Short mmCIF file of C-alpha atoms (C1' of nucleotides) in Angstrom, two decimals:
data_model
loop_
_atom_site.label_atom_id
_atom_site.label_comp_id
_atom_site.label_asym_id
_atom_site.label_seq_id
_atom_site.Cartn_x
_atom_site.Cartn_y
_atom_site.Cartn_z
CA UNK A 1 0.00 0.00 0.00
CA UNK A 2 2.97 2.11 0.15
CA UNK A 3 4.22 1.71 -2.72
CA UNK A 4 5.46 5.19 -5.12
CA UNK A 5 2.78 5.30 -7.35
CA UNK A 6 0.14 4.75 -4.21
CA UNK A 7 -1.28 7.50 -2.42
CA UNK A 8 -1.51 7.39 1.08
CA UNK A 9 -4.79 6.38 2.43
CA UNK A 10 -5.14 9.82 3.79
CA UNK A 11 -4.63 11.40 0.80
CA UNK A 12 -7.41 9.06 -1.14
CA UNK A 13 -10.06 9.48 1.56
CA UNK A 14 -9.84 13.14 1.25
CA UNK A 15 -9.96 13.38 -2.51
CA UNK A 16 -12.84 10.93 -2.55
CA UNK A 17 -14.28 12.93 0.01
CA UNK A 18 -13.67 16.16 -1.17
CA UNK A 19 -15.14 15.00 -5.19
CA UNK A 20 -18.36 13.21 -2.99
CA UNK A 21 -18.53 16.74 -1.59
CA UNK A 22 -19.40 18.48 -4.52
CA UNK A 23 -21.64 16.33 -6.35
CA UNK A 24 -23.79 15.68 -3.34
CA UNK A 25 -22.77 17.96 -0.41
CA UNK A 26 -21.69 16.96 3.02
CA UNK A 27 -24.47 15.73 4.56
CA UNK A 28 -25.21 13.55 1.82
CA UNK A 29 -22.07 11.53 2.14
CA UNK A 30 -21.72 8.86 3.95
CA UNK A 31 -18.02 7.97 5.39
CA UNK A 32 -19.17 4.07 3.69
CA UNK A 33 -19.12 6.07 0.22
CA UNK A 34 -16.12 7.84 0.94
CA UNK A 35 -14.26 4.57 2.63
CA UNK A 36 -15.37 2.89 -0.70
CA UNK A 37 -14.41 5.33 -2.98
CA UNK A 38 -11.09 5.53 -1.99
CA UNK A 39 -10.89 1.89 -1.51
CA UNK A 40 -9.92 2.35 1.75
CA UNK A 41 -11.45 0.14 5.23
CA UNK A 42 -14.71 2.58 7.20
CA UNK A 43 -12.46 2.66 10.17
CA UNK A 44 -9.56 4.47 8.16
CA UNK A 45 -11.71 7.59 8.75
CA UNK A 46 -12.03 7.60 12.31
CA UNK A 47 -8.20 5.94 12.47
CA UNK A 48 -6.85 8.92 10.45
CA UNK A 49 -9.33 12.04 11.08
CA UNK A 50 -11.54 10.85 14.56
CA UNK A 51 -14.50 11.69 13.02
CA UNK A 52 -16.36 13.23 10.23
CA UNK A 53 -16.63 16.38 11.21
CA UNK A 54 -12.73 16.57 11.46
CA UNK A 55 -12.55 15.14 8.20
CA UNK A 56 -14.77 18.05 6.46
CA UNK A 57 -12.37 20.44 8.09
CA UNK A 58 -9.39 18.56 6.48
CA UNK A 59 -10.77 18.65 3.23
CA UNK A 60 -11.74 22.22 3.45
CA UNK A 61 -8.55 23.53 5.01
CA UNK A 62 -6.42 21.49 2.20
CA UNK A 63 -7.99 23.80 -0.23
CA UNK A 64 -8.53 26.68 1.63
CA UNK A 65 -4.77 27.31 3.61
CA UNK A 66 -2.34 27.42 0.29
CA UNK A 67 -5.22 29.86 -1.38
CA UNK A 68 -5.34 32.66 1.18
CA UNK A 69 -1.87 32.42 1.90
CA UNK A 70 -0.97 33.24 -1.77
CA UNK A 71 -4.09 35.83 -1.50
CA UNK A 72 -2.21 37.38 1.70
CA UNK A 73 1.22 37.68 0.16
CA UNK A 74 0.60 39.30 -2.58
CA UNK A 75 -2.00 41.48 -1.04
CA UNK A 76 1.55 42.21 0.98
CA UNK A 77 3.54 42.69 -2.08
CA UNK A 78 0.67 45.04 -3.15
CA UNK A 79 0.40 47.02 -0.32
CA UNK A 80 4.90 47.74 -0.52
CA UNK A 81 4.32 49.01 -4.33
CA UNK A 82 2.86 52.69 -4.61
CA UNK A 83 1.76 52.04 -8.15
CA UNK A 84 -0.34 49.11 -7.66
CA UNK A 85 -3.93 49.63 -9.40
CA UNK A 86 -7.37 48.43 -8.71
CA UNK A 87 -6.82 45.73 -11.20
CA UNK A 88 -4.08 44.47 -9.48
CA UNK A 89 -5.94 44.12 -6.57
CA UNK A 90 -9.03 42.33 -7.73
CA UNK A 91 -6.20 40.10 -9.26
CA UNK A 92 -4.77 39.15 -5.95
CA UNK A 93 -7.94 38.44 -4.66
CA UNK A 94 -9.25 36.40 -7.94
CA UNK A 95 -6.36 35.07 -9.10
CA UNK A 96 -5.11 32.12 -6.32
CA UNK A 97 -8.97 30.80 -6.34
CA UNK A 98 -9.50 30.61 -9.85
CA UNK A 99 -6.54 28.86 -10.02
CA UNK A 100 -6.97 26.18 -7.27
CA UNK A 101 -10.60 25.49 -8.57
CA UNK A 102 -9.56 25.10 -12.21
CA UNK A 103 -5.58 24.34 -12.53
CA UNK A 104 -5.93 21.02 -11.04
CA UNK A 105 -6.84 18.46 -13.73
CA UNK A 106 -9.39 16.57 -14.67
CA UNK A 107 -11.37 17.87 -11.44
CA UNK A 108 -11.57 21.72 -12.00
CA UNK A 109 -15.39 21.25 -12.01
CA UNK A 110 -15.26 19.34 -8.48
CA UNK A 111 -12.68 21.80 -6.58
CA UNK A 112 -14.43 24.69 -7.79
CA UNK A 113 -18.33 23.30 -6.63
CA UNK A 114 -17.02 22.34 -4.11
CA UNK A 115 -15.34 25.41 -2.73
CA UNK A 116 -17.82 28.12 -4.51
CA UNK A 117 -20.68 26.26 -1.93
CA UNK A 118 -18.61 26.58 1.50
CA UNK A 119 -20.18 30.27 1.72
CA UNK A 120 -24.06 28.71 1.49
CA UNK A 121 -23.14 25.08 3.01
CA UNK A 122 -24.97 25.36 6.31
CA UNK A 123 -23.08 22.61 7.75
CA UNK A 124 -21.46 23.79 11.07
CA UNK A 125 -17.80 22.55 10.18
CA UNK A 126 -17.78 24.45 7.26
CA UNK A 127 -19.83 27.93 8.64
CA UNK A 128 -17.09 27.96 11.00
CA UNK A 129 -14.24 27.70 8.91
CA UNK A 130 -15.73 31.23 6.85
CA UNK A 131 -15.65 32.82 10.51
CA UNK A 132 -12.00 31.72 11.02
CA UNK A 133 -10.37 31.00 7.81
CA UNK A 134 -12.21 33.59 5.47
CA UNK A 135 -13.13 36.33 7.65
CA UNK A 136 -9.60 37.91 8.07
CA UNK A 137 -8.59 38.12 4.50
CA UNK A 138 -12.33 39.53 3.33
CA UNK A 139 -11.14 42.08 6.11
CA UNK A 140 -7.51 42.94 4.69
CA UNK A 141 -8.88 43.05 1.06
CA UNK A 142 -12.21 45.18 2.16
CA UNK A 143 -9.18 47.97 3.66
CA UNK A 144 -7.10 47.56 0.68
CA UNK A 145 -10.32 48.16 -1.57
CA UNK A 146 -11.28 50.72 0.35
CA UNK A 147 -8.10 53.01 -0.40
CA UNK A 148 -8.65 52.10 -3.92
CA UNK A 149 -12.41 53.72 -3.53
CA UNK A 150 -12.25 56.69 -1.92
CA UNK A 151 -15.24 57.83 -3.11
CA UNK A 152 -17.31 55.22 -1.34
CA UNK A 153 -18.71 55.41 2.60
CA UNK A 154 -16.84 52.18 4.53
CA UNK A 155 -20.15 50.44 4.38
CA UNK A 156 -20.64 50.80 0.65
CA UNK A 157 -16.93 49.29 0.41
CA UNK A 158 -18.55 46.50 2.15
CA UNK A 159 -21.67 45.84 0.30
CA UNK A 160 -19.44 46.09 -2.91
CA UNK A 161 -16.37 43.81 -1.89
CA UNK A 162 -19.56 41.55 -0.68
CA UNK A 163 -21.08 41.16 -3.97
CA UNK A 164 -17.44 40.87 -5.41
CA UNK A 165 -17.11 37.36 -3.21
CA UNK A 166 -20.88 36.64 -4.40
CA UNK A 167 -19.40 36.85 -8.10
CA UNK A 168 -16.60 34.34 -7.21
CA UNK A 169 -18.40 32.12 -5.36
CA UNK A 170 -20.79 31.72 -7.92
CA UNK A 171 -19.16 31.02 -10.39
CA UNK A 172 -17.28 28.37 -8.89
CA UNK A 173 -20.50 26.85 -7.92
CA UNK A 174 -23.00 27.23 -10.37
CA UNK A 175 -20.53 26.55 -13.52
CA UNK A 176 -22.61 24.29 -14.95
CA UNK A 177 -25.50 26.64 -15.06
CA UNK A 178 -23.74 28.96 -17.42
CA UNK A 179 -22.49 26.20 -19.68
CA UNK A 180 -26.00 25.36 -19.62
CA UNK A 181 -27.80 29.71 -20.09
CA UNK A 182 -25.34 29.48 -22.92
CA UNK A 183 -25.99 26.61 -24.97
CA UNK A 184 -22.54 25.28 -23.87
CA UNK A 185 -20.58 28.29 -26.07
CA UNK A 186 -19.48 29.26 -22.64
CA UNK A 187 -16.89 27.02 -21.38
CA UNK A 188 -16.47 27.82 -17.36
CA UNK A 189 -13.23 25.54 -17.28
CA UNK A 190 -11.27 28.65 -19.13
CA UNK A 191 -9.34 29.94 -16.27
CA UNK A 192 -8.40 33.39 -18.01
CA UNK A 193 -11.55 33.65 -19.89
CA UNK A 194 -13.30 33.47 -16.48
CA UNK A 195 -10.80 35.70 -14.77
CA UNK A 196 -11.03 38.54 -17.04
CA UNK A 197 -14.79 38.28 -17.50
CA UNK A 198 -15.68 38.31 -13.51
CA UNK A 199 -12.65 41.14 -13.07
CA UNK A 200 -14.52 43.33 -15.73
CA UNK A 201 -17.88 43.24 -14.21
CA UNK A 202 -16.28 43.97 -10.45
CA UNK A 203 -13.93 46.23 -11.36
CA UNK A 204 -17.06 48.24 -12.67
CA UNK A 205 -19.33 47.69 -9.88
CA UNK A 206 -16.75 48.94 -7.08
CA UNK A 207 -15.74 51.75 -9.05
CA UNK A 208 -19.63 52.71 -10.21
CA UNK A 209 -20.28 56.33 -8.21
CA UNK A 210 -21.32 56.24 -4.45
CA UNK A 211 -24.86 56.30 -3.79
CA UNK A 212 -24.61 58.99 -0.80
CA UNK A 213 -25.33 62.16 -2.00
CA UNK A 214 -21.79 64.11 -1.40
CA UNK A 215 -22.78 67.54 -2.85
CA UNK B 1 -57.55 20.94 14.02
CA UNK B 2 -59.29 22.97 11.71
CA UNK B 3 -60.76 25.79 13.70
CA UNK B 4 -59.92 29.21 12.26
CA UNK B 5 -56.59 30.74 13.56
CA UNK B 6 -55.10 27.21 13.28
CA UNK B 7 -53.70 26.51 9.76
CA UNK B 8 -54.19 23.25 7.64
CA UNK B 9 -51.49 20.44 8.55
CA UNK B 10 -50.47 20.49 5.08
CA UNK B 11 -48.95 24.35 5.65
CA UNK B 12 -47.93 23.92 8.78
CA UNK B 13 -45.75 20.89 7.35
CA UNK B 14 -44.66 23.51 4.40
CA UNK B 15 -43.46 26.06 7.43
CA UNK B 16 -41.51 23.94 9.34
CA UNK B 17 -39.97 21.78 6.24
CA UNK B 18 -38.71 25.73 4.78
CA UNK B 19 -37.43 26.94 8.24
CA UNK B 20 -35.34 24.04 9.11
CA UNK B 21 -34.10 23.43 5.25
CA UNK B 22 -32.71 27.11 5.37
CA UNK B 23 -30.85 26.66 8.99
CA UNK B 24 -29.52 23.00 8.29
CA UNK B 25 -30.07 22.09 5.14
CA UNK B 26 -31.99 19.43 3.45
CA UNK B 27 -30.24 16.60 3.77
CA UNK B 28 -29.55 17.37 7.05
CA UNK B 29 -33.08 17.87 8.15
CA UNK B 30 -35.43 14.45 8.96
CA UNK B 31 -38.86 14.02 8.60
CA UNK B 32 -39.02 13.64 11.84
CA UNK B 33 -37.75 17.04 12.54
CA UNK B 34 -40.23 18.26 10.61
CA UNK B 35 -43.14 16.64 11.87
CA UNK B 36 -42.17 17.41 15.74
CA UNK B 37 -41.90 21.44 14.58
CA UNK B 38 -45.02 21.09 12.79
CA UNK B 39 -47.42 19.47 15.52
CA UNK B 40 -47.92 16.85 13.48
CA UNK B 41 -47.71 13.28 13.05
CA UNK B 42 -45.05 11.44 11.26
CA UNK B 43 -46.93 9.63 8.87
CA UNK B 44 -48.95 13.05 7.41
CA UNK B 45 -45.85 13.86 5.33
CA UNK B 46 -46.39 10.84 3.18
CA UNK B 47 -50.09 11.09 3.19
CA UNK B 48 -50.05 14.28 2.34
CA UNK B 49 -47.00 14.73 -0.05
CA UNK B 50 -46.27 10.92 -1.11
CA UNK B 51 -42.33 11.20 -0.14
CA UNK B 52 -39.44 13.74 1.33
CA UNK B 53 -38.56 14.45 -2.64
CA UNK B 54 -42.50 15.72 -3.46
CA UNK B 55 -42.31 17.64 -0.30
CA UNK B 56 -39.00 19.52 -1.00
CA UNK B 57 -40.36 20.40 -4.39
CA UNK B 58 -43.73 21.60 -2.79
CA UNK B 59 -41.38 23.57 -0.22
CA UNK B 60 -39.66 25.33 -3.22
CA UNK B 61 -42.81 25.59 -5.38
CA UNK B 62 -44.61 27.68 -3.29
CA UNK B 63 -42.38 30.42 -3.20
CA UNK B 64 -40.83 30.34 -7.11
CA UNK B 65 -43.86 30.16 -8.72
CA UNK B 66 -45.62 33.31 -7.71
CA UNK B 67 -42.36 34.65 -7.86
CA UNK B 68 -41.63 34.18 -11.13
CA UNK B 69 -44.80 35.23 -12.39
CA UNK B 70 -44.45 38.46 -10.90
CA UNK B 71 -40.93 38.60 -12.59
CA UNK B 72 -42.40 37.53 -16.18
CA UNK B 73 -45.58 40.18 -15.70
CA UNK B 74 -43.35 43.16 -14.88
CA UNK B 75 -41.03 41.78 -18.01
CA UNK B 76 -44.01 42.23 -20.27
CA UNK B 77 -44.99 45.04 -19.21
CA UNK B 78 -41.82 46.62 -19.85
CA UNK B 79 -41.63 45.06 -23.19
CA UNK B 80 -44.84 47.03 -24.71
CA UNK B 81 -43.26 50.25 -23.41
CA UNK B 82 -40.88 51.89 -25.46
CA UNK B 83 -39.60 54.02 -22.62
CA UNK B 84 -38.03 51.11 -20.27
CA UNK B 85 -34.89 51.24 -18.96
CA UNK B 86 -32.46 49.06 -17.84
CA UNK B 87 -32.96 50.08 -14.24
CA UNK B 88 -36.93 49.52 -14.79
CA UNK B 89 -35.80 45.92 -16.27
CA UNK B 90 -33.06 45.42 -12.55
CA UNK B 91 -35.81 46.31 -10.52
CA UNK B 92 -38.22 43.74 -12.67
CA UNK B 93 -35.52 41.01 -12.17
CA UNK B 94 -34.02 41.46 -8.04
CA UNK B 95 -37.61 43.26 -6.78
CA UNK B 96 -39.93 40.12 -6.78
CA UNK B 97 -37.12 37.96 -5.46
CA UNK B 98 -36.04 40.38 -2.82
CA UNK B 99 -39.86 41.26 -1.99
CA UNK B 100 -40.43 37.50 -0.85
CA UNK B 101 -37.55 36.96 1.05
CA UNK B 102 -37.75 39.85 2.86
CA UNK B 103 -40.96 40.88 3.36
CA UNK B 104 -42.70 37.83 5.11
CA UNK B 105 -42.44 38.63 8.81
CA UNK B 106 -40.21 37.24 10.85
CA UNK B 107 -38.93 34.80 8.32
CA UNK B 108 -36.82 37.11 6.34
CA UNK B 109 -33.82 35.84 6.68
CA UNK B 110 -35.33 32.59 6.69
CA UNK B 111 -36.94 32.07 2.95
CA UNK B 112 -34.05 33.81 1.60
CA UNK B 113 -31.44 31.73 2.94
CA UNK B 114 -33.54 28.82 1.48
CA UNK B 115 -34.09 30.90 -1.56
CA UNK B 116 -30.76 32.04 -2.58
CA UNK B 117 -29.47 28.44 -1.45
CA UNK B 118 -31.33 27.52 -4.45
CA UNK B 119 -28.84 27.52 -6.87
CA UNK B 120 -26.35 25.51 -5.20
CA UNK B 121 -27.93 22.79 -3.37
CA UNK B 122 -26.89 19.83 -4.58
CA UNK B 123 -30.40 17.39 -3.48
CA UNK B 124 -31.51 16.35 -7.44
CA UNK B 125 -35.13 18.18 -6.51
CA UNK B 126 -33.91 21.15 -5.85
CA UNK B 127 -31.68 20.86 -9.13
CA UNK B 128 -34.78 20.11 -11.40
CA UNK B 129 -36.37 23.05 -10.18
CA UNK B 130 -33.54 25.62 -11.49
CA UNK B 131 -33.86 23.60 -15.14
CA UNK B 132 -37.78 23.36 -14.72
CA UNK B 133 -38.97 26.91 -13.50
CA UNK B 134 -35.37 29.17 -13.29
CA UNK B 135 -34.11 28.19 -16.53
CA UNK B 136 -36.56 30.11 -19.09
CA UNK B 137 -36.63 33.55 -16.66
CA UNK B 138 -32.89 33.61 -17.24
CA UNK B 139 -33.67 33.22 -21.07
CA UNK B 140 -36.03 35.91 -21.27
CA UNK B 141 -34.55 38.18 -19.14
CA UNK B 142 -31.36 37.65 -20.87
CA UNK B 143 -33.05 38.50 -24.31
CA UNK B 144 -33.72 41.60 -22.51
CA UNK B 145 -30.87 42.85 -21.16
CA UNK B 146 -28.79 42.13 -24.41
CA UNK B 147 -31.89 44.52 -25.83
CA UNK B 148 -30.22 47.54 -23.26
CA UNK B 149 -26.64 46.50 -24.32
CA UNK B 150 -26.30 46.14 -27.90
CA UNK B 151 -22.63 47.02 -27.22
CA UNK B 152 -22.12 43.30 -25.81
CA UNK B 153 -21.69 39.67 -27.52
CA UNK B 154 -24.34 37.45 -26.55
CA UNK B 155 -22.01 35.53 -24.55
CA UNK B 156 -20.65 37.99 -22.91
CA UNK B 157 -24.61 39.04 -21.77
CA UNK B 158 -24.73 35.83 -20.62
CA UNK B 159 -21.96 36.15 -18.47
CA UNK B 160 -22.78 39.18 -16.74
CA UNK B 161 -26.65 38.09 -16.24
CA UNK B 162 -24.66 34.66 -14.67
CA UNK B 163 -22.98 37.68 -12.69
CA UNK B 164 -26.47 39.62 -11.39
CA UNK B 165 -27.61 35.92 -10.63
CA UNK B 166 -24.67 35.43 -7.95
CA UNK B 167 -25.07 38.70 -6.46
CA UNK B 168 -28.55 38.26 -6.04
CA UNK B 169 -27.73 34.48 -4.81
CA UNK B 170 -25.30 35.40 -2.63
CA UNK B 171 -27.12 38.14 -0.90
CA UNK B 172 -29.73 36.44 0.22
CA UNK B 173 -27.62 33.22 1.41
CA UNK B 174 -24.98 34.60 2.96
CA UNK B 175 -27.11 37.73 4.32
CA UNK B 176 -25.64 36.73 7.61
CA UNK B 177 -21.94 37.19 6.47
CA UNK B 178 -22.34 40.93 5.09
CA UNK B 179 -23.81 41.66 8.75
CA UNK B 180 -20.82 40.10 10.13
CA UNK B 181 -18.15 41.81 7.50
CA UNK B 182 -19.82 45.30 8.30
CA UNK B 183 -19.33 44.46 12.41
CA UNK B 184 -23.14 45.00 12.53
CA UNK B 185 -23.55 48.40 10.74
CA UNK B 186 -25.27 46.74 7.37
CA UNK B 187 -28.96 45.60 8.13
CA UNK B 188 -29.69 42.79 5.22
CA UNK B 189 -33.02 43.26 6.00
CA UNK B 190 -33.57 46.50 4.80
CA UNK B 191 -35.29 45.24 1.50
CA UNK B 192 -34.89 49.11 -0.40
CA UNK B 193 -31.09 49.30 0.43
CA UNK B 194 -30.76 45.76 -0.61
CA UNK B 195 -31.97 46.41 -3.91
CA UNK B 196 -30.26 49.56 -4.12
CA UNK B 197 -27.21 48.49 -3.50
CA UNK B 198 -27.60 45.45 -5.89
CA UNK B 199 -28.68 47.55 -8.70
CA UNK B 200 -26.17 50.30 -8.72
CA UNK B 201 -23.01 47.64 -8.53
CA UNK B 202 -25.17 45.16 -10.95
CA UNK B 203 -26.06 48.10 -13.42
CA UNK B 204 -21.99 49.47 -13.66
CA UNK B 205 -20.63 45.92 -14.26
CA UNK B 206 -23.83 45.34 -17.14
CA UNK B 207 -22.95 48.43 -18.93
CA UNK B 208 -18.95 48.18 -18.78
CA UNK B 209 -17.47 48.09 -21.94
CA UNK B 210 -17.03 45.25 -23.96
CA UNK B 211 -13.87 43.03 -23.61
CA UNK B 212 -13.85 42.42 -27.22
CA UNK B 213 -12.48 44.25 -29.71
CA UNK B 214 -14.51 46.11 -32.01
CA UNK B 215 -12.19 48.65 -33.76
"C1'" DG C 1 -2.07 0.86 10.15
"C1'" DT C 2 -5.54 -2.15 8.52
"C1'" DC C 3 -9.28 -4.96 9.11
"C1'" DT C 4 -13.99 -7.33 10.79
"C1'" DA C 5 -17.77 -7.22 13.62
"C1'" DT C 6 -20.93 -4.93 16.11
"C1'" DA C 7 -23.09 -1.47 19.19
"C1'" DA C 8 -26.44 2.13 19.42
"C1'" DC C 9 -29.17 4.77 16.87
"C1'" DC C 10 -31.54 7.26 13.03
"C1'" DT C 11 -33.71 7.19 8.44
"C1'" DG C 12 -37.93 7.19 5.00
"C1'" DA C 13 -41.84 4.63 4.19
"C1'" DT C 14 -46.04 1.93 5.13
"C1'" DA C 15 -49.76 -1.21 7.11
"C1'" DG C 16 -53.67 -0.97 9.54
"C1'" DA C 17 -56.57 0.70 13.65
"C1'" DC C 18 -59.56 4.57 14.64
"C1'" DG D 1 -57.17 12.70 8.04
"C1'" DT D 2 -54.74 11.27 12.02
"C1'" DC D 3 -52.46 8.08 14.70
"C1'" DT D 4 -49.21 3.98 16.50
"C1'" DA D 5 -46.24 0.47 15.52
"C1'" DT D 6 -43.07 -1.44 12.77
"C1'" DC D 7 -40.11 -2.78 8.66
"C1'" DA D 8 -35.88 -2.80 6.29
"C1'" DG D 9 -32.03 -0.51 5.84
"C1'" DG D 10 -29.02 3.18 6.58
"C1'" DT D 11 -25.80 6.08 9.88
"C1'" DT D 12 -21.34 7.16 12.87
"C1'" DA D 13 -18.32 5.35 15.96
"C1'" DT D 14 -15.64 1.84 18.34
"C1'" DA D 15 -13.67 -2.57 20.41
"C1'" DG D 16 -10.45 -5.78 19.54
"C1'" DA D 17 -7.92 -9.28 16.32
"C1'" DC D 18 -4.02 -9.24 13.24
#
DNA sequence: GTCTATAACCTGATAGAC
DNA sequence: GTCTATCAGGTTATAGAC
């Protein structure tokens, strides 16, 4: 079983879980489908992660950790450079998701359901992984937008860095639907098609004029 | 049981089914669960909706269809007058939606977590129901916004309806998270900020310029 | 680390009395 | 239309052999 070209059992019961996930959601999935998937024994879960609800946050975090931390530094980088733009921004904050939800082969689809749903999913593992994984970074990036938009009251930064995350999300994890409103001439699996289209329509809602009279 | 301030079992069981499918989910939530909330007995589900899958689509039924209709009559409406705009065709499109979810008493937040859950749940039901009864609003409200911006592709309306979708979506799941994000100061209740916020960031990213290249 | 067997419990659905 | 009782099968978690 440990052979080079074997995973480790860890590693198959959290892909299976992870692609189980997304086509049927959390609750849906049983640890015998998962255990079976991965052709690994039922009490490999609860050997390995204690219990299901450790293994959602597993699966989540494996996605969710690398992401924000490449979100975070080059928010950083941004933040040293005095010519950085708006576009560069929405870039840092696009960029490392689009990438982890598409880049990965042959399940680009699965990654991206999968993490587009964790803002709606109302299991409790994964509402409280938005409070401590996500919050901070939709914090640093609401700032960061905010010097970009001086025009705009804090609150309006929020609503509009809120729908900006709505745009993401999805995307990510309602794909199929536009394949689908287009007659499948829209292919959601084109990272920089997707990129460019979602940073377009942001980068004009943020930017549109503030809705508080200022005169 | 069927005095007059006591409603049918058959609501009741529509109530309870709605309130706990936003809060947990619907996998997550039993018949059983339901039944307790509802005062009633565990076999009335099945008499009176055959199976958990009829129910869930009753659930949903009840508030799409009126909802829709509403959407499609405003639609028309706009469509014999030569004076519409796109903010008269916005307000057609979010106003029914947010109307509904925010406007039944004490179960704002309720419906529209269930509502704008919609689009991402992965139970087959609710996923019939987008094809079914979302699928040919999108098409004819898509016919008419690529009407107000004959400076776009049609697949690049597409995309930016798919956009307006997710905001909407997103606004009414995750109507918890904004509150959070703003430390209290946004109220997603407020049904006329709602939609004015939605429509002024929704209306700049429609009417950006096109990506592609028309010189 | 991997496995089988099993404990303790929950699930949707239904038969049949009232 | 409402109820109880029950069926057949699913669930997570764990004890203990290898």
């Amino acid at each position: 079983m440990n052979e080079a070209n074997v995973r480790e059992t860890k590693d198959r019961i959290l892909d299976a879980a992870e692609a189980l996930f997304a086509k049927q959601g959390i609750e849906a999935t049983s640890l015998r489908q998962i255990t079976s998937e991965a052709k690994a024994n039922l009490a490999s879960v609860n050997y390995h992660f204690n219990s299901k609800e450790e293994l959602i946050r597993h699966v989540y975090l494996r996605r969710i950790r690398p992401m924000n931390q490449a979100r975070l530094d080059r928010l950083t980088d941004l933040e040293s450079n005095e010519a950085s733009s708006l576009d560069n921004l929405l870039d840092a904050f696009y960029e490392p998701t689009i990438e982890m939800a598409l880049d990965l082969k042959d399940k680009g689809l699965t990654v991206g359901q999968f993490m587009g749903r964790l803002y709606t999913e109302p299991n409790e593992a994964a509402q409280s992984i938005i409070t401590t994984e996500m919050g901070g970074v939709a914090r640093r990036f609401s700032a960061a937008f905010a010097r970009h938009l001086p025009h705009l009251s804090p609150t309006e930064v929020i609503w509009r860095v809120h729908f900006s995350i709505g745009i993401l999300a999805h995307t990510l994890a309602a794909a199929a639907k536009i394949q689908h409103l287009s007659d499948g001439r829209i292919n959601p699996h084109d990272k920089q098609e997707v990129l460019r289209q979602m940073k377009r329509f942001a980068r004009a809602g943020l930017t549109a004029p503030s809705l508080e009279s200022t005169t």
